Amino acid sequence: MEIVIIRRESTGAGPTTYSESENIAKFEIMDGAPVRGESIPIRLFLSPYNLTPTMKNVHNKFTVKYYLNLVLVDEEDRRYFKQQE
């Protein structure tokens, strides 16, 4: 199970939009699959990273969004994804 912090920047408008994604940090929470119904507390210290506030359509020129991406691998090597802004 791992968590990735992603910064997604977009510039332009309409068909000339340019997007770029960057992985800021990647954390491996645990090795192996969790037991069904198990709750895993996670604490992320964000001070070591140069993060800015999420900005949406600043003067219709650019947008910066941050995402947390969770990847869970079960016993049969199936991968499950959850992404949250």
Short mmCIF file of C-alpha atoms in Angstrom, two decimals:
data_model
loop_
_atom_site.label_atom_id
_atom_site.label_comp_id
_atom_site.label_asym_id
_atom_site.label_seq_id
_atom_site.Cartn_x
_atom_site.Cartn_y
_atom_site.Cartn_z
CA MET A 1 0.00 0.00 0.00
CA GLU A 2 1.44 3.37 -0.95
CA ILE A 3 0.43 7.03 -1.06
CA VAL A 4 1.70 9.52 -3.65
CA ILE A 5 1.34 13.32 -3.50
CA ILE A 6 0.85 14.66 -7.04
CA ARG A 7 0.96 18.29 -8.26
CA ARG A 8 -0.97 18.86 -11.51
CA GLU A 9 -0.44 22.18 -13.29
CA SER A 10 -2.49 23.35 -16.30
CA THR A 11 -1.90 26.43 -18.43
CA GLY A 12 -3.88 27.90 -21.30
CA ALA A 13 -7.54 27.53 -22.18
CA GLY A 14 -9.64 25.43 -24.52
CA PRO A 15 -7.81 23.31 -27.10
CA THR A 16 -4.43 24.88 -26.27
CA THR A 17 -4.40 23.64 -22.66
CA TYR A 18 -1.06 22.20 -21.51
CA SER A 19 -1.01 19.95 -18.43
CA GLU A 20 1.94 18.68 -16.44
CA SER A 21 1.99 16.28 -13.48
CA GLU A 22 4.77 15.86 -10.94
CA ASN A 23 5.11 13.34 -8.10
CA ILE A 24 6.06 15.37 -5.04
CA ALA A 25 6.44 12.48 -2.59
CA LYS A 26 5.86 8.74 -2.44
CA PHE A 27 5.30 6.84 0.81
CA GLU A 28 5.05 3.09 1.26
CA ILE A 29 2.53 2.66 4.08
CA MET A 30 2.82 -1.08 4.54
CA ASP A 31 4.24 -4.12 2.79
CA GLY A 32 1.51 -6.59 1.81
CA ALA A 33 -2.24 -6.40 1.90
CA PRO A 34 -4.22 -5.23 4.94
CA VAL A 35 -6.74 -7.52 6.60
CA ARG A 36 -10.36 -6.83 5.65
CA GLY A 37 -11.89 -4.25 7.99
CA GLU A 38 -8.51 -3.13 9.33
CA SER A 39 -8.04 0.61 9.88
CA ILE A 40 -4.56 2.03 9.25
CA PRO A 41 -3.84 5.51 10.65
CA ILE A 42 -1.53 7.63 8.49
CA ARG A 43 0.29 10.82 9.44
CA LEU A 44 2.00 12.84 6.70
CA PHE A 45 4.34 15.67 7.61
CA LEU A 46 4.18 18.14 4.72
CA SER A 47 6.70 20.75 5.92
CA PRO A 48 9.68 19.22 4.01
CA TYR A 49 7.89 19.80 0.68
CA ASN A 50 7.48 23.03 -1.24
CA LEU A 51 3.68 23.02 -1.52
CA THR A 52 1.52 25.96 -2.58
CA PRO A 53 -2.23 26.45 -2.17
CA THR A 54 -4.50 24.91 -4.80
CA MET A 55 -5.31 27.63 -7.34
CA LYS A 56 -8.16 27.32 -9.84
CA ASN A 57 -8.42 29.42 -13.03
CA VAL A 58 -6.27 32.35 -11.97
CA HIS A 59 -7.19 35.01 -14.57
CA ASN A 60 -8.18 32.04 -16.81
CA LYS A 61 -4.45 31.41 -17.35
CA PHE A 62 -3.38 28.57 -15.05
CA THR A 63 -4.51 26.05 -12.46
CA VAL A 64 -2.52 24.19 -9.78
CA LYS A 65 -4.09 21.21 -8.00
CA TYR A 66 -2.72 18.68 -5.54
CA TYR A 67 -3.89 15.07 -5.29
CA LEU A 68 -3.37 12.19 -2.89
CA ASN A 69 -3.23 8.92 -4.79
CA LEU A 70 -3.67 5.68 -2.81
CA VAL A 71 -2.61 2.37 -4.39
CA LEU A 72 -3.63 -0.86 -2.67
CA VAL A 73 -2.39 -4.29 -3.82
CA ASP A 74 -4.28 -7.37 -2.57
CA GLU A 75 -3.12 -10.99 -2.08
CA GLU A 76 -3.76 -11.83 -5.73
CA ASP A 77 -1.70 -8.84 -7.01
CA ARG A 78 -4.77 -6.86 -8.07
CA ARG A 79 -4.21 -3.10 -7.83
CA TYR A 80 -6.87 -0.71 -6.55
CA PHE A 81 -6.59 3.06 -6.92
CA LYS A 82 -8.22 5.97 -5.13
CA GLN A 83 -7.41 9.59 -5.93
CA GLN A 84 -8.56 12.56 -3.86
CA GLU A 85 -8.05 16.26 -4.54
#
